[in-house]
Tab-separated table of C-alpha atoms and ligand atoms in Angstrom:
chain	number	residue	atom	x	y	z
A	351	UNK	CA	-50.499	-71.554	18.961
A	352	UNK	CA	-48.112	-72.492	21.677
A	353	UNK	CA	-45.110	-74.672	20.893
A	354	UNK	CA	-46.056	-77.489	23.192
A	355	UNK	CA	-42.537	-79.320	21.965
A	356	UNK	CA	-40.480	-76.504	23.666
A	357	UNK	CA	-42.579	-74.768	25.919
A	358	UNK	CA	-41.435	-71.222	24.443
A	359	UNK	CA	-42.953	-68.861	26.354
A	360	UNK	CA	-42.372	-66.597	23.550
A	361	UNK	CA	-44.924	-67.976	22.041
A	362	UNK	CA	-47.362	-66.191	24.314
A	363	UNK	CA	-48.083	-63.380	21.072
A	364	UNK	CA	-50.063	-66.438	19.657
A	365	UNK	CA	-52.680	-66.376	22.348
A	366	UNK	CA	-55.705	-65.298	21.195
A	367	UNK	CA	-55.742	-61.448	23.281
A	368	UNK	CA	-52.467	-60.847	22.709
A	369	UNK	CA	-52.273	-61.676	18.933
A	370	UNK	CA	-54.964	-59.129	18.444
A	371	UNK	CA	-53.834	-56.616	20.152
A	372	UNK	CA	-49.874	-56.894	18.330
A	373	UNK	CA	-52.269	-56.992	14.900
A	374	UNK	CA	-53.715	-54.125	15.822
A	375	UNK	CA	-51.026	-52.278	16.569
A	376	UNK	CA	-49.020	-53.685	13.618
A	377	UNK	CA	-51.421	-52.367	11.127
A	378	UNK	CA	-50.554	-48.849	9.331
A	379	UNK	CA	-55.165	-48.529	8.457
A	380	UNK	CA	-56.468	-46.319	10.824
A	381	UNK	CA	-58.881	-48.082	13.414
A	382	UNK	CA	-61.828	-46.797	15.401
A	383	UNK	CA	-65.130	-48.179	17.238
A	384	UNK	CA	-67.521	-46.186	18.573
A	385	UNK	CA	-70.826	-46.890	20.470
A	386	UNK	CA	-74.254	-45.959	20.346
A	387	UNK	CA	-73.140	-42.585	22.350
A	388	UNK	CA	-70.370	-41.878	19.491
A	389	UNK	CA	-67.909	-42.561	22.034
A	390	UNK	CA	-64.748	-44.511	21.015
A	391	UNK	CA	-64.595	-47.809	22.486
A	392	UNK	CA	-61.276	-49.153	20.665
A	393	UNK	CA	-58.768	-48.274	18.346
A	394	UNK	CA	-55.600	-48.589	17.344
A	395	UNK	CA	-52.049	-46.719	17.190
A	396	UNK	CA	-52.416	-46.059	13.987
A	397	UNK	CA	-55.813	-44.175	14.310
A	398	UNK	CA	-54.101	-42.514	17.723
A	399	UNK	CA	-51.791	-40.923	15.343
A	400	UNK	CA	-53.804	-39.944	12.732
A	401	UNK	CA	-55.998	-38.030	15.415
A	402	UNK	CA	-53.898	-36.239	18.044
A	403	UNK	CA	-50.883	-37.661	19.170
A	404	UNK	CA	-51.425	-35.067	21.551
A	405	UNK	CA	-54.445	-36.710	23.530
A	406	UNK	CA	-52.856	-39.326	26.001
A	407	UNK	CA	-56.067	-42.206	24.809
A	408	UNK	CA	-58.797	-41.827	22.567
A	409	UNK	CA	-60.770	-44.316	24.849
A	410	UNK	CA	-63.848	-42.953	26.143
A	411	UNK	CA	-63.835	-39.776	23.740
A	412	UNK	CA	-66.300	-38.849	21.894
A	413	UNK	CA	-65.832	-38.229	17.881
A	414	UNK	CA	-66.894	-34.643	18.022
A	415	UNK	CA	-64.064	-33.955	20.525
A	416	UNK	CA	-61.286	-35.672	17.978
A	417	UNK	CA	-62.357	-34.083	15.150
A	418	UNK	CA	-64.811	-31.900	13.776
A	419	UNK	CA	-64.996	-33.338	10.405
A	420	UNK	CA	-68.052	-33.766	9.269
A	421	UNK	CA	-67.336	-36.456	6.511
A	422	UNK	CA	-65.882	-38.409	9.310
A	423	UNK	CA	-68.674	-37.746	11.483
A	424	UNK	CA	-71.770	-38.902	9.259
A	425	UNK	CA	-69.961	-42.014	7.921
A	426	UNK	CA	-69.932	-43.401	11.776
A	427	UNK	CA	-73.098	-41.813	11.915
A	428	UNK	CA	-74.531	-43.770	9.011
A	429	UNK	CA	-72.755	-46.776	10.364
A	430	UNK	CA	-74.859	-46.236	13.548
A	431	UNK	CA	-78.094	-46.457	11.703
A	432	UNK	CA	-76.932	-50.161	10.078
A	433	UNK	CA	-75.203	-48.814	7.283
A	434	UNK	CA	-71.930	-49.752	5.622
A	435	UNK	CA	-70.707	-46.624	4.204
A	436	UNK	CA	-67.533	-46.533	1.645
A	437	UNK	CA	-65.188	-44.330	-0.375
A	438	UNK	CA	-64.903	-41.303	2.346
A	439	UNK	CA	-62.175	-39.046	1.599
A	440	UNK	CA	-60.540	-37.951	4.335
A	441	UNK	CA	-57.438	-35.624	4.711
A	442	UNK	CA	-55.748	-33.850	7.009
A	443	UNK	CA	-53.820	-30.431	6.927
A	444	UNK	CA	-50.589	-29.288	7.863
A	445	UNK	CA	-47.319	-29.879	6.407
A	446	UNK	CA	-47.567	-33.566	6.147
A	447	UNK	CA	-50.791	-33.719	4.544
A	448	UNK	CA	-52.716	-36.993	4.142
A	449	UNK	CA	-55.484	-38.485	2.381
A	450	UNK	CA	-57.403	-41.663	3.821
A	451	UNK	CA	-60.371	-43.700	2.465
A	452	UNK	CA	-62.406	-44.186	5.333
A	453	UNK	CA	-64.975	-46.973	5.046
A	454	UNK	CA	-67.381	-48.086	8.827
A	455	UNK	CA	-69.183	-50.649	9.142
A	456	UNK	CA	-72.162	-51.385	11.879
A	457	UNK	CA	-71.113	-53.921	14.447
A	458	UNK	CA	-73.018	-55.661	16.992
A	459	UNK	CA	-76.674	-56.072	17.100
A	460	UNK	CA	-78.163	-54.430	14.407
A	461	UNK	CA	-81.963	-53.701	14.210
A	462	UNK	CA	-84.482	-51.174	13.034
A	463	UNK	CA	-83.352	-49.003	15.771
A	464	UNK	CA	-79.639	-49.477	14.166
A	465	UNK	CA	-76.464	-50.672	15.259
A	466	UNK	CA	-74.674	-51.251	18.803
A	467	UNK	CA	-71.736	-49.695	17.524
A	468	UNK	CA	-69.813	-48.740	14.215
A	469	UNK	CA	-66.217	-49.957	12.847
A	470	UNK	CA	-64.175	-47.619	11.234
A	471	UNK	CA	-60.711	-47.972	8.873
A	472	UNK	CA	-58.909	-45.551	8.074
A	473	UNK	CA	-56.979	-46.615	4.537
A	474	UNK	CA	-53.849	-44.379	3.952
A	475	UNK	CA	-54.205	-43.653	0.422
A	476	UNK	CA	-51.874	-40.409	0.407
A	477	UNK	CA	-49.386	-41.904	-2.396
A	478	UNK	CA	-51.624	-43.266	-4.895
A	479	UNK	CA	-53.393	-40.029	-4.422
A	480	UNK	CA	-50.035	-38.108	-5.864
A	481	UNK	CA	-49.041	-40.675	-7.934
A	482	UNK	CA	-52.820	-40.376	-9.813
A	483	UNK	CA	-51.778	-36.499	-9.894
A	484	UNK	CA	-48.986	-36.614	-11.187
A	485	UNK	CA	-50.389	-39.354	-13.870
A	486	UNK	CA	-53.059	-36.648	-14.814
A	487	UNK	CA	-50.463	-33.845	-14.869
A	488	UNK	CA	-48.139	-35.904	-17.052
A	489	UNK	CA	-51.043	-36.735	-19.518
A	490	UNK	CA	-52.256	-33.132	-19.690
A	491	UNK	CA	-48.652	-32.241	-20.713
A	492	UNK	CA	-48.105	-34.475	-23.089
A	493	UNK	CA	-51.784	-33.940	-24.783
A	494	UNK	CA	-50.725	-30.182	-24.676
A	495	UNK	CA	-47.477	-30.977	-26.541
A	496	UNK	CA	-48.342	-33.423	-29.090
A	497	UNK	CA	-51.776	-30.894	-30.431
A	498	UNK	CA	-49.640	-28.169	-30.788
A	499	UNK	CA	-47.632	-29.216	-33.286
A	500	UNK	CA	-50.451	-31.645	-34.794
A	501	UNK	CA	-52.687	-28.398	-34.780
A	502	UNK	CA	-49.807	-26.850	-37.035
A	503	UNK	CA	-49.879	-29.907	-39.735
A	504	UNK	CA	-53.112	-29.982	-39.844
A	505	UNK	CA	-53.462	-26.345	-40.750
A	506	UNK	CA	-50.531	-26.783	-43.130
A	507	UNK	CA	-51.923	-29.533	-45.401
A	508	UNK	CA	-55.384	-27.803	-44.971
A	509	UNK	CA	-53.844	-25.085	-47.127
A	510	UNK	CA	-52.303	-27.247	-49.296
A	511	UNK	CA	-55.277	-28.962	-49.793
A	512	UNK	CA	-56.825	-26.388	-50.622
A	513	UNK	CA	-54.662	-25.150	-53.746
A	514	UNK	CA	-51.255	-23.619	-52.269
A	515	UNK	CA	-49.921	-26.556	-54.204
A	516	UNK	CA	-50.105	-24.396	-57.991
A	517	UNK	CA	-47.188	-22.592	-55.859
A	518	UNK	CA	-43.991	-24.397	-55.874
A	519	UNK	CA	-42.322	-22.210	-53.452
A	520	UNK	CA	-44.768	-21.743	-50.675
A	521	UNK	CA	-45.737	-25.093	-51.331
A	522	UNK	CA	-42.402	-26.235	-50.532
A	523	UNK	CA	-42.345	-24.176	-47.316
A	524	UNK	CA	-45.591	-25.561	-46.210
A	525	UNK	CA	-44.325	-28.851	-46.697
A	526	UNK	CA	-40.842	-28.256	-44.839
A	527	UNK	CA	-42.986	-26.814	-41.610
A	528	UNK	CA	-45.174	-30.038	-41.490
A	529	UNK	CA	-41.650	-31.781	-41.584
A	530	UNK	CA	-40.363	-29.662	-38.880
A	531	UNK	CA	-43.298	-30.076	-36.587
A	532	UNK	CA	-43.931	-34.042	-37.393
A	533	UNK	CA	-40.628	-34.186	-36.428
A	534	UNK	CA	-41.549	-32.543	-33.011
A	535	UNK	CA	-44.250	-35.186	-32.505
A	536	UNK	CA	-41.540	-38.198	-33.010
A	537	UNK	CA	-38.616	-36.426	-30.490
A	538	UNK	CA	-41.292	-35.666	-28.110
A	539	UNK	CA	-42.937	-39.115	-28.432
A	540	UNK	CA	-39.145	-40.693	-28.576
A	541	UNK	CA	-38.184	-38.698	-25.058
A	542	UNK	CA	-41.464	-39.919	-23.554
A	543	UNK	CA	-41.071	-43.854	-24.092
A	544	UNK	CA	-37.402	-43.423	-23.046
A	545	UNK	CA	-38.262	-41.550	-19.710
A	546	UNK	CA	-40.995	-44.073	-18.928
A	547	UNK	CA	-38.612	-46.790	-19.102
A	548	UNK	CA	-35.707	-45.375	-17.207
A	549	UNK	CA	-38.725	-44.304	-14.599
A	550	UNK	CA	-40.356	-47.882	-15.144
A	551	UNK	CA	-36.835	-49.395	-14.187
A	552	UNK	CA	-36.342	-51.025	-17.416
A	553	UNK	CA	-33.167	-49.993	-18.709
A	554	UNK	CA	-29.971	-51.747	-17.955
A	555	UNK	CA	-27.094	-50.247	-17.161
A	556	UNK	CA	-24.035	-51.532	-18.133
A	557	UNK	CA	-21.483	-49.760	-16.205
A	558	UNK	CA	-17.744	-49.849	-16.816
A	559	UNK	CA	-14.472	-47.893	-16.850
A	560	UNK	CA	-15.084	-45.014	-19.819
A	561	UNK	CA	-12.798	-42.877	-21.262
A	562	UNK	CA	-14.060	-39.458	-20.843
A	563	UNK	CA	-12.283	-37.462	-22.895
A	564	UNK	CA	-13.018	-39.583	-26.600
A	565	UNK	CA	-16.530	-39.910	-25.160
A	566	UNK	CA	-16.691	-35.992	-24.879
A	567	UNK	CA	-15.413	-35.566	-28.230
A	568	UNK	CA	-18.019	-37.560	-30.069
A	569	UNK	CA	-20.616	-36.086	-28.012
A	570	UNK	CA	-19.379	-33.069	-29.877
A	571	UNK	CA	-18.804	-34.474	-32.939
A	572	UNK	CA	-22.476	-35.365	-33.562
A	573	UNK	CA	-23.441	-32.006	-32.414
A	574	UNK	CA	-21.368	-30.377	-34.437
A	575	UNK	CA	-24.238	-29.299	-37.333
A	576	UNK	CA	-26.217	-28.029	-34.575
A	577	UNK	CA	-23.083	-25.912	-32.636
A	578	UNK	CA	-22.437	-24.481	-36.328
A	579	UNK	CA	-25.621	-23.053	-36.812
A	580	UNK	CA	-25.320	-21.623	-33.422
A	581	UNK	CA	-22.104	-20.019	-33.674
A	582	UNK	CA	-20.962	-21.698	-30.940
A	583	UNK	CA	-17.551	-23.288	-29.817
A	584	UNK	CA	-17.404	-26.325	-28.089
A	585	UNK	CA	-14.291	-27.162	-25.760
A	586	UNK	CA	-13.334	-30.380	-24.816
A	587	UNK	CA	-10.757	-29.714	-21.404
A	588	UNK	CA	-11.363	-33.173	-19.849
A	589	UNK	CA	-7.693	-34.849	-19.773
A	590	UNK	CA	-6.867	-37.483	-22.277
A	591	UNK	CA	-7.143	-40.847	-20.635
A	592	UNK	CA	-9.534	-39.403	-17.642
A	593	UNK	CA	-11.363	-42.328	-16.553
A	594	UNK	CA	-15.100	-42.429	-15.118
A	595	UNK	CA	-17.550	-45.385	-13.950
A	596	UNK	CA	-20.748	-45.357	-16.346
A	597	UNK	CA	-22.878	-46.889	-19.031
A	598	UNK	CA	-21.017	-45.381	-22.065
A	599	UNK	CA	-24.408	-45.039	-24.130
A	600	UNK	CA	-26.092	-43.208	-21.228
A	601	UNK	CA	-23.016	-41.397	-20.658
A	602	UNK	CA	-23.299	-40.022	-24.123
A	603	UNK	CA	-26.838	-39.315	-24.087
A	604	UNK	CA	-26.692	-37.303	-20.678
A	605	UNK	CA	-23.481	-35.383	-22.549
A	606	UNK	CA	-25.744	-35.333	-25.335
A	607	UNK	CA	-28.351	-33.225	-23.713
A	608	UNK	CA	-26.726	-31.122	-21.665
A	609	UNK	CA	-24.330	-29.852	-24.603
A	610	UNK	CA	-27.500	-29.783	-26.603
A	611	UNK	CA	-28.704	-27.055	-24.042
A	612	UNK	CA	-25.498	-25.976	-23.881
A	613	UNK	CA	-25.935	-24.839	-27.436
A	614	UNK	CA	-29.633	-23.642	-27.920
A	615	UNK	CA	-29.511	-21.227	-24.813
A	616	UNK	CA	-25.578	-20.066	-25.243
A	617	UNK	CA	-25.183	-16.809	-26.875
A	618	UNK	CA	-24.127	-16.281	-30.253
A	619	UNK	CA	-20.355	-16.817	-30.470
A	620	UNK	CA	-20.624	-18.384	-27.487
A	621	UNK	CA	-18.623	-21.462	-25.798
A	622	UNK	CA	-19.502	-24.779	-24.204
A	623	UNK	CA	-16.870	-25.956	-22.151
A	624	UNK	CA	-17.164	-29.514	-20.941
A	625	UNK	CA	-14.448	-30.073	-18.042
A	626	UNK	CA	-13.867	-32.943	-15.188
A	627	UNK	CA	-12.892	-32.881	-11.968
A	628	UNK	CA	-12.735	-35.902	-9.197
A	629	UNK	CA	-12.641	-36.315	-6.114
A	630	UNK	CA	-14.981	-38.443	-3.695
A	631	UNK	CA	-16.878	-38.520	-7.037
A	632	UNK	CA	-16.313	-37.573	-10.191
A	633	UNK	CA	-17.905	-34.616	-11.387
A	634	UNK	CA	-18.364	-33.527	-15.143
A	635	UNK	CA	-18.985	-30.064	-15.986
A	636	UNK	CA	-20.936	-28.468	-18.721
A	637	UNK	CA	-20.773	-24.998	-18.762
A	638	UNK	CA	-21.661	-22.205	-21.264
A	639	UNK	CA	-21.331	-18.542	-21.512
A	640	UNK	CA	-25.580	-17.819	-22.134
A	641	UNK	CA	-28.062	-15.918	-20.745
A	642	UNK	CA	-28.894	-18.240	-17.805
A	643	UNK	CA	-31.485	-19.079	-15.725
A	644	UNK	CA	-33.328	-16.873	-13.286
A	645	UNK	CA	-33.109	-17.960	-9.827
A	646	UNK	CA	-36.484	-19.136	-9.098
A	647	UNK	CA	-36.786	-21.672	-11.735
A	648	UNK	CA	-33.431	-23.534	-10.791
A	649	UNK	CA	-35.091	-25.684	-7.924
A	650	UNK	CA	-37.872	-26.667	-10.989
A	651	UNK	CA	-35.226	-27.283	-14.112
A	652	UNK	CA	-35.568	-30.642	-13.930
A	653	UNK	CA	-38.977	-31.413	-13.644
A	654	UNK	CA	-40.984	-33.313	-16.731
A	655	UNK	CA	-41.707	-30.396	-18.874
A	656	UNK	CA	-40.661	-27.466	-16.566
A	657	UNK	CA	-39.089	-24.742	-19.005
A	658	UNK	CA	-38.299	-21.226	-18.252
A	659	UNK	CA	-39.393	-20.084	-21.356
A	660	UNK	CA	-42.082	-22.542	-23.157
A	661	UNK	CA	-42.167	-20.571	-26.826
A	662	UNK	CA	-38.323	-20.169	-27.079
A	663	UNK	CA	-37.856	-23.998	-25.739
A	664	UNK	CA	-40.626	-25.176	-28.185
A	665	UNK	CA	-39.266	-22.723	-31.158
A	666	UNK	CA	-35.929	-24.364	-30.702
A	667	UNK	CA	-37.295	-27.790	-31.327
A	668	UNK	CA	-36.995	-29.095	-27.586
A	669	UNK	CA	-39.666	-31.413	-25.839
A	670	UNK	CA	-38.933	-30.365	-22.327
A	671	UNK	CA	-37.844	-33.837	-21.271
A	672	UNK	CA	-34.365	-33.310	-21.762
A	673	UNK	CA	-33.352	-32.309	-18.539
A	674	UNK	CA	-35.649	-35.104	-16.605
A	675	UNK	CA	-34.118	-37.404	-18.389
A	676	UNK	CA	-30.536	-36.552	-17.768
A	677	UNK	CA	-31.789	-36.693	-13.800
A	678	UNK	CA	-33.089	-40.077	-14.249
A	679	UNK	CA	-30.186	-41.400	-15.764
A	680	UNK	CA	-27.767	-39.929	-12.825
A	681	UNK	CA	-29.463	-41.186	-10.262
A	682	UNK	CA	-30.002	-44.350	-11.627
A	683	UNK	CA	-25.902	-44.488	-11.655
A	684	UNK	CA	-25.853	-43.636	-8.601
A	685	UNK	CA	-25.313	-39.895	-8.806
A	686	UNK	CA	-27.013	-37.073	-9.450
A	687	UNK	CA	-27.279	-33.678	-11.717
A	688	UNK	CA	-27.014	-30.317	-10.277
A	689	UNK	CA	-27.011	-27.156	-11.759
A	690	UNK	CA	-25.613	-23.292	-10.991
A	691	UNK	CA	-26.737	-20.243	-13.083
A	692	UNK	CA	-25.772	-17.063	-13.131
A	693	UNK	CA	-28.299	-14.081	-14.920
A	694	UNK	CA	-26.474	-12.973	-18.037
A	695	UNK	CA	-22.977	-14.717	-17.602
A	696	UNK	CA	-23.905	-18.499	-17.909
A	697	UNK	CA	-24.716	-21.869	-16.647
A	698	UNK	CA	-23.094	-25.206	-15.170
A	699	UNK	CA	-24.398	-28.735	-15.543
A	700	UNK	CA	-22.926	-31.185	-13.227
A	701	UNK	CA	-22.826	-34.609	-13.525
A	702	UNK	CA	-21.640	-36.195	-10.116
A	703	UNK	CA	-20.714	-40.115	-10.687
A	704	UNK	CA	-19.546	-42.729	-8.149
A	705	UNK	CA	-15.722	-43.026	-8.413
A	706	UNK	CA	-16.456	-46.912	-7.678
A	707	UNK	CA	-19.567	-48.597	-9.542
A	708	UNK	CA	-22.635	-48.619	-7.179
A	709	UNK	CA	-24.733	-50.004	-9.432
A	710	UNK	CA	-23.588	-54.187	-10.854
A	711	UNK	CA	-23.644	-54.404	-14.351
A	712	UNK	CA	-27.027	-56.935	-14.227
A	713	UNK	CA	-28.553	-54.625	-12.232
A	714	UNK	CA	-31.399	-52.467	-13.757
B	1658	ADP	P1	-35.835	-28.391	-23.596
B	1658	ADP	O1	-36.273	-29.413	-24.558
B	1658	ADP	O2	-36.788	-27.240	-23.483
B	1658	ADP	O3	-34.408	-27.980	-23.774
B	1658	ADP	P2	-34.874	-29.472	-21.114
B	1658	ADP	O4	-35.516	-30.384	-20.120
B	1658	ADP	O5	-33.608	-29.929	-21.716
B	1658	ADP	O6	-35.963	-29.141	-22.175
B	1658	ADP	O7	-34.612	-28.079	-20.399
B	1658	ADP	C1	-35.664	-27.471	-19.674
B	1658	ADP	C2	-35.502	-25.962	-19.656
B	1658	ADP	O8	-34.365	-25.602	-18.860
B	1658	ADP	C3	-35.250	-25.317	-21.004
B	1658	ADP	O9	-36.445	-25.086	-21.710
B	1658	ADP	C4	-34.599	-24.009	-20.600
B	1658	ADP	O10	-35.590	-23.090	-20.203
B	1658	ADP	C5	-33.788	-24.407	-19.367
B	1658	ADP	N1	-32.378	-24.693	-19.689
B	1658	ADP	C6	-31.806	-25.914	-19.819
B	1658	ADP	N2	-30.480	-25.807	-20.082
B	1658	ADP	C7	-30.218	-24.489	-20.113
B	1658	ADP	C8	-29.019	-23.721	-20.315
B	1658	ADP	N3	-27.834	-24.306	-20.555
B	1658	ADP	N4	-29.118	-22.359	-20.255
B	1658	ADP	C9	-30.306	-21.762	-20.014
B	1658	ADP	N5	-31.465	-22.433	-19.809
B	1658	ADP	C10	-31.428	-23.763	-19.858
């Protein structure tokens, strides 16, 4: 399609040869023809790459030399015989492992005696391979986590059904641990639909100048039933008028969570001390005085569902999700939540914040 107005050579890429060629090599599927002989005949970078960068041209080689998989191998060789073949998984090894769809095709003549030669693509389907994963994975989780305490009720009422209820006392304790564990089911299904839509992108944050320090103390105010039971002091050291960049509701529930922690896994007598500290961000601090968190599991914490200890986590009423959510919500300010744990003395929760608002207050 030359531009006969101007005479732009430029325009050269639209000539038929050319134009195939820069599609070709424009595409990120995998390409490869081979003849009758199995020899490749043409391909593309892409396919170059995903075979051996290390062989100067695939032209002329024959498949058995470029790989010795034998998926790969019968789907040309099906192709060969006048056969479209589809759906062949294909991955490679190594530390950047990837999956493909491969799907040939027969091209040329094609006869009883088969094809002239075969097509192949190579479809890179690597990340909807881990996203499916971690889809199942998520699913399995949260099946695990809701039967649990549904398996509990269940058993519960069974027994009342079944004439516990003549006892007003144990009747009264059956009914309080169906309570405790439908209650489960509701934070656990609450935590879920509010990770999905920070993950989904559908929560809008309205950042703005907050004022740390009353925002800290009514954190700790609604906690304050929960830090009783516990023993535990919380400390509120962030300066009067400290000022950070954040949506104050997501602010509060980060806070929220972290102190929560804070709490359940302190010691008795224990302290919480929530602190600030700027610089080329600002950085809030949670920190208690518990039993911390073994080394391995740090790089983990804040995984969907990773705990260090399921049963205590689970007796202590928490879904798991805390933490992921907390990373979500950093991130999606802008920052990010770290963590450093000591065995026996304690942990720290950071919340690191842009001193400047990255995010625009329309923005999702
Ligand atoms: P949970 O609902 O179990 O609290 P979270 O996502 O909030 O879920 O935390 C995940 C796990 O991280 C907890 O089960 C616990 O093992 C560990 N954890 C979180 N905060 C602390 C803390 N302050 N001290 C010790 N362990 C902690």
């Amino acid at each position: 399609m030359r531009d006969t107005e101007t005479g732009d050579k430029t325009d050269d890429i639209f000539a038929a040869g050319t134009l195939f060629e820069a599609t070709l090599a424009g595409m990120r599927e995998g390409l490869l023809v081979v003849n009758k002989d199995m020899r490749v005949v043409a391909s593309n970078a892409a396919a170059h790459k995903l075979f051996s960068a290390s062989i100067a041209r695939l032209k002329a080689q024959r498949l058995t030399e470029l790989t010795r998989n034998p998926a790969i191998y019968n789907a040309f060789l099906d192709g060969l015989k006048g056969n479209e073949v589809g759906g062949v998984k294909v991955e490679t090894h190594g530390p950047d492992r990837q999956v493909f769809d491969l799907r040939v095709v027969p091209i040329g003549n094609v006869n009883g005696r088969g094809a002239d030669g075969a097509l192949g693509v190579f479809f890179d389907i690597t990340r909807t391979e881990r996203l499916e994963l971690v889809r199942q994975e998520f699913l399995s989780n949260v099946s695990h986590e809701l039967r649990t305490p549904l398996t509990a009720i269940l058993a519960f009422v069974e027994t009342l059904e079944s004439g516990a209820t003549e006892d007003p006392e144990s009747c009264q304790r059956f009914l309080s641990i169906i309570r405790k564990n439908a209650s489960r089911m509701h934070g656990l299904i609450d935590d879920i639909l509010e990770l999905t839509a920070i993950e989904g992108g559908n929560v809008q944050l309205r950042v703005a100048p907050v004022e740390l320090h009353s925002v800290v103390d009514d954190v700790g105010a609604s906690l304050t039933r929960q830090a009783e039971a516990h023993g535990v002091t919380l400390e509120n050291q962030v300066m009067p008028g400290a000022m950070v960049y954040a949506d104050s509701r997501r602010l509060e529930q980060m806070l929220t969570n972290l102190i929560d922690n804070g709490i359940k896994f302190s010691r008795q007598n224990g302290t919480v001390t929530i602190s600030h500290e700027s610089g080329t961000r600002d950085r809030i601090l949670v920190t208690d005085d518990g039993d911390g968190i073994p080394a391995q599991h740090l790089e983990r914490l804040f995984e969907r569902f990773y705990r260090v200890d399921r049963a205590r986590s689970r007796e202590m009423g928490g879904t798991g999700l805390g933490l992921a959510i907390v990373k979500h919500l950093a991130l999606l300010h802008g920052g990010e939540v770290t963590v450093q744990s000591e065995l026996g003395k304690g942990s720290m929760f950071t919340i690191h914040l842009p001193t400047t608002p990255a995010i625009s207050p329309d923005k999702t």
